Amino acid sequence: MGDYFKYSNVMREELGSEGLSLEDIEGMRDVTDMAYRRTMERYERGELGFMEVIYEDIEQYSLDDKDFKYILVVGMGGSILGIQMVYEGVKGIYANELSDKKVFFLDNSDPELLHSILKVIDLRETLIFVVSKSGNTVETLANFFVLKEEMEKLGCKRDNVVIISSGGVLKEIGEREGYQIFDIPENVVGRFSVLSSVGLVPLSSMDVDIERLVSGARDMDKICRREDVVKNPALMNALIHYLFLNRGKSISVLMPYMERLYRFTLWYRQLWAESLGKDGKGQTPVAALGAKDQHSQLQLYLDGPRDKIITFIKVKRFRGDFTIRYRGHYLDGHNMSQLINLQQLGTERALTARGVPNLSIVLEDLDEYTLGKLIYMYEMTTAFMGEMLGVNAFDQPAVEEGKRITRELLEGRAKGEEVLEEYVIKI
Ligand code: PA5
């Protein structure tokens, strides 16, 4: 059957009275048409760079980096989550143990993280990608400034650092000090940027097949250009989430049944939250992982508040598989891959029987090509959902407030922490 998006478990036939009817979907044609039209108008106006970059020549993203033993990506949010998601999705969670090139990711301003990375890598043998669209993100700059000083002490060369940015202090430093710089197109927003220079330059250095990644996205783009909602998985996905949000499903859980996809859920969490959480609207994304979260979250999904819609991602083929042998036990003779996928099916059926709407994305394999398809489908889903909700999915104005206060604190223009003792209980 190939790869597919299945939505039968949100329909009345499977879900019962909580489900949607075909008339419900047909009755929303004006909403889906509007979301489609507005998205394409934005694209025509040149606002949706993420739809353009997948057609760029990928040759421009390659770098001669063969001498480096370590790769360190420094960035925050949309400037790092996608890179980490693709790297782990393609290479697996223990890639560093198996590869000569060891890859590390540095985002937080937690000094212990930087400290622990510095204990493992040798900066003289490290290629550092500093990624920031604005070039002014405080965590990224702080980490970079510390690394820069350490590198200077060690006499590292200029070609140890590659800057991916479209402005700010970071780009200024890059230009002044002669680092190699890759631009980020102005119309590409952080969390939608993994298939631009932001993701493709570092990923190509990590030996990820970026051509296949982009080709998956291009093929998905063709599918997402279909105007008819019943033929367009991103438009349908957005519509279903929109309809159920209006029916009180304020939480959207993404639950793949494959360890390599866990970072995808974290990438999705940012995409869904930061794009849609505006003007009192939005849907809270939750990252889950099967089968293990069946022993952690599932009780709540089945029997807790009826405020969730779940999306499963199931992959048919695993890179390694094992036959379980234990005579007399019901596991005997089954493969591990069968087990995990039957666990997914069991969960799906239990949720459906309880009236919890759920969707499935089923992939034959997880590789660069299918991951590219998945990424693009979610980017388009988010764009369509933004139009349905009537919010601008491509800005993040509320985040600026906390940044402004932090800066005032750092510059001594605001009072530091004050603890009202009457409301403190010592622990
Ligand atoms: O999606 C977004 O726009 C944000 O998450 C940004 O990527 C994040 O704040 C980092 O910004 P910058 O790339 O400017 O450093």
GROMACS .gro file of C-alpha atoms and ligand atoms in nm:
model
  442
    1MET     CA    1   0.000   0.000   0.000
    2GLY     CA    2   0.296   0.234   0.047
    3ASP     CA    3   0.294   0.524   0.293
    4TYR     CA    4  -0.043   0.660   0.404
    5PHE     CA    5  -0.235   0.888   0.640
    6LYS     CA    6  -0.534   0.714   0.796
    7TYR     CA    7  -0.823   0.903   0.948
    8SER     CA    8  -1.093   0.635   0.980
    9ASN     CA    9  -1.064   0.640   1.361
   10VAL     CA   10  -1.201   0.992   1.379
   11MET     CA   11  -1.501   0.896   1.168
   12ARG     CA   12  -1.837   0.790   1.302
   13GLU     CA   13  -1.811   0.441   1.152
   14GLU     CA   14  -1.519   0.360   1.385
   15LEU     CA   15  -1.543   0.611   1.667
   16GLY     CA   16  -1.918   0.607   1.717
   17SER     CA   17  -2.117   0.913   1.816
   18GLU     CA   18  -1.801   1.115   1.901
   19GLY     CA   19  -1.686   1.078   1.542
   20LEU     CA   20  -1.717   1.291   1.231
   21SER     CA   21  -1.949   1.214   0.944
   22LEU     CA   22  -1.870   1.272   0.578
   23GLU     CA   23  -2.126   1.554   0.591
   24ASP     CA   24  -1.922   1.717   0.871
   25ILE     CA   25  -1.621   1.719   0.640
   26GLU     CA   26  -1.820   1.830   0.337
   27GLY     CA   27  -1.981   2.102   0.547
   28MET     CA   28  -1.637   2.249   0.613
   29ARG     CA   29  -1.550   2.300   0.246
   30ASP     CA   30  -1.565   2.678   0.286
   31VAL     CA   31  -1.309   2.656   0.571
   32THR     CA   32  -1.072   2.420   0.388
   33ASP     CA   33  -1.103   2.620   0.066
   34MET     CA   34  -1.030   2.940   0.255
   35ALA     CA   35  -0.728   2.787   0.437
   36TYR     CA   36  -0.592   2.650   0.111
   37ARG     CA   37  -0.647   2.974  -0.079
   38ARG     CA   38  -0.493   3.195   0.190
   39THR     CA   39  -0.191   2.968   0.225
   40MET     CA   40  -0.132   2.976  -0.149
   41GLU     CA   41  -0.181   3.353  -0.155
   42ARG     CA   42   0.083   3.389   0.115
   43TYR     CA   43   0.308   3.166  -0.091
   44GLU     CA   44   0.246   3.374  -0.404
   45ARG     CA   45   0.330   3.689  -0.207
   46GLY     CA   46   0.664   3.531  -0.118
   47GLU     CA   47   0.586   3.497   0.254
   48LEU     CA   48   0.628   3.120   0.281
   49GLY     CA   49   0.995   3.062   0.227
   50PHE     CA   50   0.971   2.707   0.358
   51MET     CA   51   0.774   2.614   0.044
   52GLU     CA   52   1.037   2.777  -0.179
   53VAL     CA   53   1.363   2.650  -0.030
   54ILE     CA   54   1.293   2.287  -0.114
   55TYR     CA   55   1.337   2.376  -0.482
   56GLU     CA   56   1.677   2.543  -0.437
   57ASP     CA   57   1.991   2.383  -0.574
   58ILE     CA   58   2.129   2.176  -0.288
   59GLU     CA   59   2.489   2.200  -0.414
   60GLN     CA   60   2.514   2.535  -0.236
   61TYR     CA   61   2.490   2.363   0.104
   62SER     CA   62   2.801   2.149   0.087
   63LEU     CA   63   3.117   2.223   0.275
   64ASP     CA   64   3.464   2.076   0.274
   65ASP     CA   65   3.487   1.945   0.629
   66LYS     CA   66   3.656   1.611   0.600
   67ASP     CA   67   3.926   1.678   0.858
   68PHE     CA   68   3.699   1.739   1.151
   69LYS     CA   69   3.640   1.471   1.408
   70TYR     CA   70   3.359   1.644   1.593
   71ILE     CA   71   3.065   1.853   1.482
   72LEU     CA   72   2.896   2.087   1.726
   73VAL     CA   73   2.573   2.266   1.640
   74VAL     CA   74   2.495   2.573   1.847
   75GLY     CA   75   2.147   2.720   1.814
   76MET     CA   76   1.809   2.747   1.978
   77GLY     CA   77   1.450   2.645   1.900
   78GLY     CA   78   1.385   2.634   1.528
   79SER     CA   79   1.753   2.685   1.460
   80ILE     CA   80   1.853   2.352   1.615
   81LEU     CA   81   1.555   2.123   1.688
   82GLY     CA   82   1.503   2.029   1.323
   83ILE     CA   83   1.871   1.948   1.267
   84GLN     CA   84   1.879   1.726   1.573
   85MET     CA   85   1.550   1.564   1.470
   86VAL     CA   86   1.674   1.473   1.123
   87TYR     CA   87   2.016   1.362   1.245
   88GLU     CA   88   1.868   1.126   1.501
   89GLY     CA   89   1.582   1.021   1.274
   90VAL     CA   90   1.825   0.913   1.004
   91LYS     CA   91   2.134   0.804   1.193
   92GLY     CA   92   1.976   0.659   1.505
   93ILE     CA   93   2.020   0.739   1.871
   94TYR     CA   94   2.363   0.580   1.914
   95ALA     CA   95   2.512   0.727   1.593
   96ASN     CA   96   2.808   0.879   1.778
   97GLU     CA   97   2.915   0.541   1.910
   98LEU     CA   98   2.921   0.400   1.557
   99SER     CA   99   3.061   0.688   1.355
  100ASP     CA  100   3.407   0.847   1.330
  101LYS     CA  101   3.242   1.188   1.325
  102LYS     CA  102   3.082   1.265   1.659
  103VAL     CA  103   2.795   1.511   1.660
  104PHE     CA  104   2.680   1.729   1.951
  105PHE     CA  105   2.402   1.980   1.996
  106LEU     CA  106   2.421   2.281   2.224
  107ASP     CA  107   2.112   2.490   2.281
  108ASN     CA  108   2.042   2.563   2.645
  109SER     CA  109   2.207   2.830   2.855
  110ASP     CA  110   2.268   2.561   3.119
  111PRO     CA  111   2.645   2.587   3.179
  112GLU     CA  112   2.664   2.218   3.264
  113LEU     CA  113   2.564   2.125   2.912
  114LEU     CA  114   2.846   2.329   2.760
  115HIS     CA  115   3.086   2.204   3.026
  116SER     CA  116   3.000   1.841   2.957
  117ILE     CA  117   3.036   1.882   2.580
  118LEU     CA  118   3.374   2.050   2.625
  119LYS     CA  119   3.486   1.753   2.830
  120VAL     CA  120   3.415   1.520   2.539
  121ILE     CA  121   3.526   1.714   2.231
  122ASP     CA  122   3.858   1.865   2.129
  123LEU     CA  123   3.781   2.212   1.994
  124ARG     CA  124   4.084   2.199   1.762
  125GLU     CA  125   3.919   1.909   1.582
  126THR     CA  126   3.566   2.045   1.593
  127LEU     CA  127   3.356   2.205   1.324
  128ILE     CA  128   3.112   2.441   1.491
  129PHE     CA  129   2.791   2.554   1.324
  130VAL     CA  130   2.644   2.857   1.492
  131VAL     CA  131   2.287   2.893   1.373
  132SER     CA  132   2.064   3.189   1.443
  133LYS     CA  133   1.829   3.363   1.205
  134SER     CA  134   1.819   3.686   1.407
  135GLY     CA  135   2.182   3.654   1.508
  136ASN     CA  136   2.087   3.792   1.848
  137THR     CA  137   1.948   3.496   2.044
  138VAL     CA  138   2.093   3.520   2.390
  139GLU     CA  139   2.156   3.148   2.457
  140THR     CA  140   2.323   3.101   2.120
  141LEU     CA  141   2.541   3.408   2.161
  142ALA     CA  142   2.640   3.317   2.517
  143ASN     CA  143   2.743   2.966   2.415
  144PHE     CA  144   2.924   3.098   2.109
  145PHE     CA  145   3.112   3.368   2.302
  146VAL     CA  146   3.239   3.112   2.554
  147LEU     CA  147   3.338   2.870   2.277
  148LYS     CA  148   3.508   3.148   2.080
  149GLU     CA  149   3.725   3.243   2.374
  150GLU     CA  150   3.817   2.880   2.438
  151MET     CA  151   3.904   2.836   2.070
  152GLU     CA  152   4.119   3.147   2.069
  153LYS     CA  153   4.313   3.013   2.368
  154LEU     CA  154   4.376   2.693   2.175
  155GLY     CA  155   4.472   2.875   1.857
  156CYS     CA  156   4.191   2.721   1.651
  157LYS     CA  157   4.165   2.824   1.289
  158ARG     CA  158   3.889   3.034   1.136
  159ASP     CA  159   3.753   2.743   0.936
  160ASN     CA  160   3.647   2.572   1.259
  161VAL     CA  161   3.341   2.795   1.265
  162VAL     CA  162   3.056   2.824   1.017
  163ILE     CA  163   2.786   3.081   1.076
  164ILE     CA  164   2.432   3.037   0.949
  165SER     CA  165   2.245   3.359   1.004
  166SER     CA  166   2.070   3.646   0.840
  167GLY     CA  167   2.176   3.930   1.065
  168GLY     CA  168   2.239   4.060   1.414
  169VAL     CA  169   2.554   4.042   1.623
  170LEU     CA  170   2.636   3.694   1.497
  171LYS     CA  171   2.653   3.790   1.133
  172GLU     CA  172   2.849   4.105   1.218
  173ILE     CA  173   3.110   3.894   1.399
  174GLY     CA  174   3.116   3.648   1.110
  175GLU     CA  175   3.180   3.922   0.856
  176ARG     CA  176   3.435   4.102   1.069
  177GLU     CA  177   3.632   3.790   1.158
  178GLY     CA  178   3.608   3.619   0.822
  179TYR     CA  179   3.411   3.308   0.914
  180GLN     CA  180   3.226   3.125   0.640
  181ILE     CA  181   2.865   3.247   0.642
  182PHE     CA  182   2.550   3.093   0.498
  183ASP     CA  183   2.247   3.318   0.471
  184ILE     CA  184   1.898   3.224   0.583
  185PRO     CA  185   1.631   3.360   0.349
  186GLU     CA  186   1.432   3.636   0.517
  187ASN     CA  187   1.100   3.462   0.449
  188VAL     CA  188   1.198   3.136   0.621
  189VAL     CA  189   1.080   3.125   0.984
  190GLY     CA  190   1.290   2.940   1.246
  191ARG     CA  191   1.066   2.640   1.314
  192PHE     CA  192   0.996   2.598   0.941
  193SER     CA  193   1.364   2.623   0.846
  194VAL     CA  194   1.505   2.270   0.864
  195LEU     CA  195   1.497   2.224   0.486
  196SER     CA  196   1.683   2.553   0.424
  197SER     CA  197   2.052   2.634   0.484
  198VAL     CA  198   1.972   2.608   0.858
  199GLY     CA  199   1.934   2.233   0.839
  200LEU     CA  200   2.091   2.135   0.511
  201VAL     CA  201   2.443   2.275   0.564
  202PRO     CA  202   2.505   2.097   0.897
  203LEU     CA  203   2.317   1.782   0.794
  204SER     CA  204   2.520   1.749   0.478
  205SER     CA  205   2.837   1.763   0.691
  206MET     CA  206   2.688   1.488   0.907
  207ASP     CA  207   2.663   1.267   0.597
  208VAL     CA  208   2.286   1.283   0.584
  209ASP     CA  209   2.159   1.243   0.227
  210ILE     CA  210   2.005   1.589   0.195
  211GLU     CA  211   1.910   1.528  -0.166
  212ARG     CA  212   1.677   1.245  -0.061
  213LEU     CA  213   1.546   1.452   0.228
  214VAL     CA  214   1.453   1.736  -0.003
  215SER     CA  215   1.317   1.501  -0.266
  216GLY     CA  216   1.075   1.358  -0.007
  217ALA     CA  217   0.961   1.713   0.072
  218ARG     CA  218   0.918   1.794  -0.297
  219ASP     CA  219   0.701   1.487  -0.351
  220MET     CA  220   0.493   1.576  -0.047
  221ASP     CA  221   0.463   1.932  -0.178
  222LYS     CA  222   0.288   1.796  -0.488
  223ILE     CA  223   0.043   1.607  -0.269
  224CYS     CA  224  -0.017   1.909  -0.045
  225ARG     CA  225  -0.094   2.129  -0.347
  226ARG     CA  226  -0.413   1.929  -0.411
  227GLU     CA  227  -0.706   2.157  -0.350
  228ASP     CA  228  -0.947   1.882  -0.257
  229VAL     CA  229  -0.932   1.816   0.118
  230VAL     CA  230  -1.002   1.444   0.078
  231LYS     CA  231  -0.689   1.412  -0.137
  232ASN     CA  232  -0.462   1.638   0.065
  233PRO     CA  233  -0.328   1.480   0.390
  234ALA     CA  234  -0.202   1.810   0.535
  235LEU     CA  235  -0.528   1.991   0.472
  236MET     CA  236  -0.726   1.697   0.611
  237ASN     CA  237  -0.498   1.669   0.913
  238ALA     CA  238  -0.544   2.040   0.985
  239LEU     CA  239  -0.921   2.016   0.938
  240ILE     CA  240  -0.953   1.719   1.173
  241HIS     CA  241  -0.746   1.893   1.440
  242TYR     CA  242  -0.950   2.209   1.391
  243LEU     CA  243  -1.284   2.029   1.418
  244PHE     CA  244  -1.183   1.837   1.728
  245LEU     CA  245  -1.030   2.146   1.887
  246ASN     CA  246  -1.372   2.306   1.849
  247ARG     CA  247  -1.516   1.998   2.022
  248GLY     CA  248  -1.291   2.046   2.325
  249LYS     CA  249  -0.985   1.842   2.223
  250SER     CA  250  -0.738   2.102   2.335
  251ILE     CA  251  -0.442   1.861   2.342
  252SER     CA  252  -0.277   1.701   2.042
  253VAL     CA  253  -0.055   1.403   2.120
  254LEU     CA  254   0.200   1.280   1.868
  255MET     CA  255   0.304   0.923   1.941
  256PRO     CA  256   0.542   0.744   1.707
  257TYR     CA  257   0.630   0.382   1.770
  258MET     CA  258   0.999   0.409   1.693
  259GLU     CA  259   1.280   0.550   1.907
  260ARG     CA  260   1.437   0.727   1.608
  261LEU     CA  261   1.125   0.942   1.581
  262TYR     CA  262   1.121   1.076   1.934
  263ARG     CA  263   1.299   1.397   1.832
  264PHE     CA  264   1.039   1.440   1.562
  265THR     CA  265   0.779   1.478   1.835
  266LEU     CA  266   0.988   1.750   2.001
  267TRP     CA  267   1.023   1.932   1.671
  268TYR     CA  268   0.647   1.899   1.614
  269ARG     CA  269   0.581   2.026   1.967
  270GLN     CA  270   0.757   2.352   1.889
  271LEU     CA  271   0.602   2.382   1.543
  272TRP     CA  272   0.247   2.335   1.671
  273ALA     CA  273   0.286   2.540   1.990
  274GLU     CA  274   0.479   2.841   1.868
  275SER     CA  275   0.295   2.868   1.538
  276LEU     CA  276  -0.060   2.836   1.662
  277GLY     CA  277  -0.063   2.946   2.027
  278LYS     CA  278  -0.186   3.300   1.973
  279ASP     CA  279  -0.473   3.535   2.057
  280GLY     CA  280  -0.610   3.287   2.312
  281LYS     CA  281  -0.618   3.013   2.047
  282GLY     CA  282  -0.409   2.704   1.986
  283GLN     CA  283  -0.384   2.341   2.083
  284THR     CA  284  -0.132   2.205   2.333
  285PRO     CA  285   0.105   1.957   2.169
  286VAL     CA  286   0.227   1.660   2.370
  287ALA     CA  287   0.523   1.443   2.275
  288ALA     CA  288   0.483   1.073   2.349
  289LEU     CA  289   0.665   0.758   2.242
  290GLY     CA  290   0.525   0.411   2.193
  291ALA     CA  291   0.540   0.152   2.319
  292LYS     CA  292   0.696   0.283   2.640
  293ASP     CA  293   0.449   0.563   2.707
  294GLN     CA  294   0.175   0.302   2.716
  295HIS     CA  295   0.318   0.242   3.063
  296SER     CA  296   0.330   0.610   3.146
  297GLN     CA  297   0.063   0.815   2.967
  298LEU     CA  298  -0.192   0.577   2.819
  299GLN     CA  299  -0.407   0.543   3.130
  300LEU     CA  300  -0.465   0.919   3.110
  301TYR     CA  301  -0.534   0.914   2.737
  302LEU     CA  302  -0.789   0.634   2.779
  303ASP     CA  303  -0.958   0.727   3.100
  304GLY     CA  304  -0.868   1.086   3.185
  305PRO     CA  305  -1.025   1.406   3.059
  306ARG     CA  306  -1.165   1.368   2.709
  307ASP     CA  307  -0.954   1.652   2.574
  308LYS     CA  308  -0.711   1.475   2.341
  309ILE     CA  309  -0.663   1.380   1.982
  310ILE     CA  310  -0.379   1.135   1.921
  311THR     CA  311  -0.166   1.084   1.610
  312PHE     CA  312   0.035   0.765   1.578
  313ILE     CA  313   0.331   0.722   1.349
  314LYS     CA  314   0.399   0.363   1.261
  315VAL     CA  315   0.696   0.241   1.056
  316LYS     CA  316   0.672  -0.104   0.902
  317ARG     CA  317   1.038  -0.192   0.855
  318PHE     CA  318   1.305  -0.162   1.121
  319ARG     CA  319   1.678  -0.165   1.047
  320GLY     CA  320   1.741  -0.449   1.282
  321ASP     CA  321   1.495  -0.708   1.398
  322PHE     CA  322   1.489  -1.011   1.624
  323THR     CA  323   1.277  -1.319   1.653
  324ILE     CA  324   1.170  -1.385   2.008
  325ARG     CA  325   1.201  -1.746   2.113
  326TYR     CA  326   1.057  -1.887   2.430
  327ARG     CA  327   0.862  -2.206   2.385
  328GLY     CA  328   0.516  -2.202   2.531
  329HIS     CA  329   0.502  -1.823   2.569
  330TYR     CA  330   0.272  -1.621   2.344
  331LEU     CA  331   0.570  -1.414   2.230
  332ASP     CA  332   0.741  -1.722   2.089
  333GLY     CA  333   0.808  -1.692   1.715
  334HIS     CA  334   0.715  -1.325   1.686
  335ASN     CA  335   0.954  -1.054   1.570
  336MET     CA  336   1.020  -0.750   1.786
  337SER     CA  337   0.896  -0.533   1.498
  338GLN     CA  338   0.569  -0.726   1.499
  339LEU     CA  339   0.539  -0.680   1.871
  340ILE     CA  340   0.582  -0.301   1.870
  341ASN     CA  341   0.348  -0.254   1.575
  342LEU     CA  342   0.085  -0.480   1.728
  343GLN     CA  343   0.117  -0.282   2.050
  344GLN     CA  344   0.042   0.028   1.845
  345LEU     CA  345  -0.261  -0.144   1.696
  346GLY     CA  346  -0.380  -0.256   2.038
  347THR     CA  347  -0.353   0.099   2.170
  348GLU     CA  348  -0.526   0.241   1.864
  349ARG     CA  349  -0.816  -0.002   1.905
  350ALA     CA  350  -0.848   0.059   2.278
  351LEU     CA  351  -0.858   0.436   2.223
  352THR     CA  352  -1.109   0.406   1.941
  353ALA     CA  353  -1.333   0.184   2.153
  354ARG     CA  354  -1.328   0.455   2.423
  355GLY     CA  355  -1.419   0.726   2.174
  356VAL     CA  356  -1.075   0.893   2.170
  357PRO     CA  357  -1.014   1.026   1.818
  358ASN     CA  358  -0.690   0.904   1.666
  359LEU     CA  359  -0.504   0.928   1.338
  360SER     CA  360  -0.220   0.721   1.196
  361ILE     CA  361   0.066   0.796   0.962
  362VAL     CA  362   0.205   0.470   0.833
  363LEU     CA  363   0.544   0.456   0.663
  364GLU     CA  364   0.711   0.160   0.499
  365ASP     CA  365   1.054   0.277   0.614
  366LEU     CA  366   1.209   0.566   0.799
  367ASP     CA  367   1.489   0.717   0.592
  368GLU     CA  368   1.582   1.058   0.452
  369TYR     CA  369   1.311   1.040   0.187
  370THR     CA  370   1.019   0.949   0.414
  371LEU     CA  371   1.139   1.186   0.684
  372GLY     CA  372   1.144   1.468   0.427
  373LYS     CA  373   0.783   1.382   0.341
  374LEU     CA  374   0.681   1.378   0.705
  375ILE     CA  375   0.849   1.711   0.783
  376TYR     CA  376   0.687   1.883   0.491
  377MET     CA  377   0.345   1.737   0.561
  378TYR     CA  378   0.360   1.877   0.915
  379GLU     CA  379   0.482   2.216   0.796
  380MET     CA  380   0.189   2.237   0.555
  381THR     CA  381  -0.056   2.108   0.817
  382THR     CA  382   0.058   2.386   1.050
  383ALA     CA  383   0.027   2.650   0.778
  384PHE     CA  384  -0.329   2.537   0.694
  385MET     CA  385  -0.425   2.514   1.062
  386GLY     CA  386  -0.301   2.871   1.118
  387GLU     CA  387  -0.538   2.993   0.849
  388MET     CA  388  -0.829   2.792   0.992
  389LEU     CA  389  -0.769   2.940   1.337
  390GLY     CA  390  -0.718   3.287   1.196
  391VAL     CA  391  -0.372   3.329   1.349
  392ASN     CA  392  -0.041   3.414   1.187
  393ALA     CA  393   0.150   3.085   1.214
  394PHE     CA  394   0.475   3.256   1.118
  395ASP     CA  395   0.543   3.495   1.402
  396GLN     CA  396   0.594   3.456   1.778
  397PRO     CA  397   0.527   3.798   1.935
  398ALA     CA  398   0.460   3.678   2.290
  399VAL     CA  399   0.805   3.518   2.323
  400GLU     CA  400   0.965   3.861   2.294
  401GLU     CA  401   0.836   3.975   2.635
  402GLY     CA  402   1.047   3.731   2.840
  403LYS     CA  403   1.352   3.812   2.624
  404ARG     CA  404   1.307   4.184   2.687
  405ILE     CA  405   1.285   4.137   3.065
  406THR     CA  406   1.594   3.909   3.069
  407ARG     CA  407   1.789   4.172   2.880
  408GLU     CA  408   1.681   4.444   3.123
  409LEU     CA  409   1.793   4.221   3.411
  410LEU     CA  410   2.129   4.154   3.249
  411GLU     CA  411   2.180   4.524   3.185
  412GLY     CA  412   2.085   4.609   3.544
  413ARG     CA  413   1.780   4.804   3.429
  414ALA     CA  414   1.532   4.586   3.621
  415LYS     CA  415   1.526   4.462   3.980
  416GLY     CA  416   1.656   4.109   4.042
  417GLU     CA  417   1.459   3.833   4.213
  418GLU     CA  418   1.266   3.932   4.524
  419VAL     CA  419   1.123   3.657   4.741
  420LEU     CA  420   0.811   3.736   4.944
  421GLU     CA  421   0.893   3.534   5.254
  422GLU     CA  422   0.532   3.502   5.368
  423TYR     CA  423   0.468   3.288   5.063
  424VAL     CA  424   0.771   3.064   5.100
  425ILE     CA  425   0.780   2.722   5.264
  426LYS     CA  426   1.133   2.597   5.329
  427ILE     CA  427   1.201   2.253   5.193
  428PA5     O1  428   1.079   2.921   1.542
  428PA5     C1  429   1.131   3.025   1.580
  428PA5     O2  430   1.122   3.131   1.516
  428PA5     C2  431   1.212   3.028   1.707
  428PA5     O3  432   1.205   2.909   1.776
  428PA5     C3  433   1.355   3.058   1.677
  428PA5     O4  434   1.406   2.960   1.591
  428PA5     C4  435   1.441   3.064   1.805
  428PA5     O5  436   1.389   3.159   1.893
  428PA5     C5  437   1.583   3.097   1.770
  428PA5     O6  438   1.588   3.216   1.698
  428PA5     P1  439   1.714   3.252   1.612
  428PA5     O7  440   1.719   3.160   1.496
  428PA5     O8  441   1.690   3.394   1.569
  428PA5     O9  442   1.834   3.238   1.698
   0.00000   0.00000   0.00000
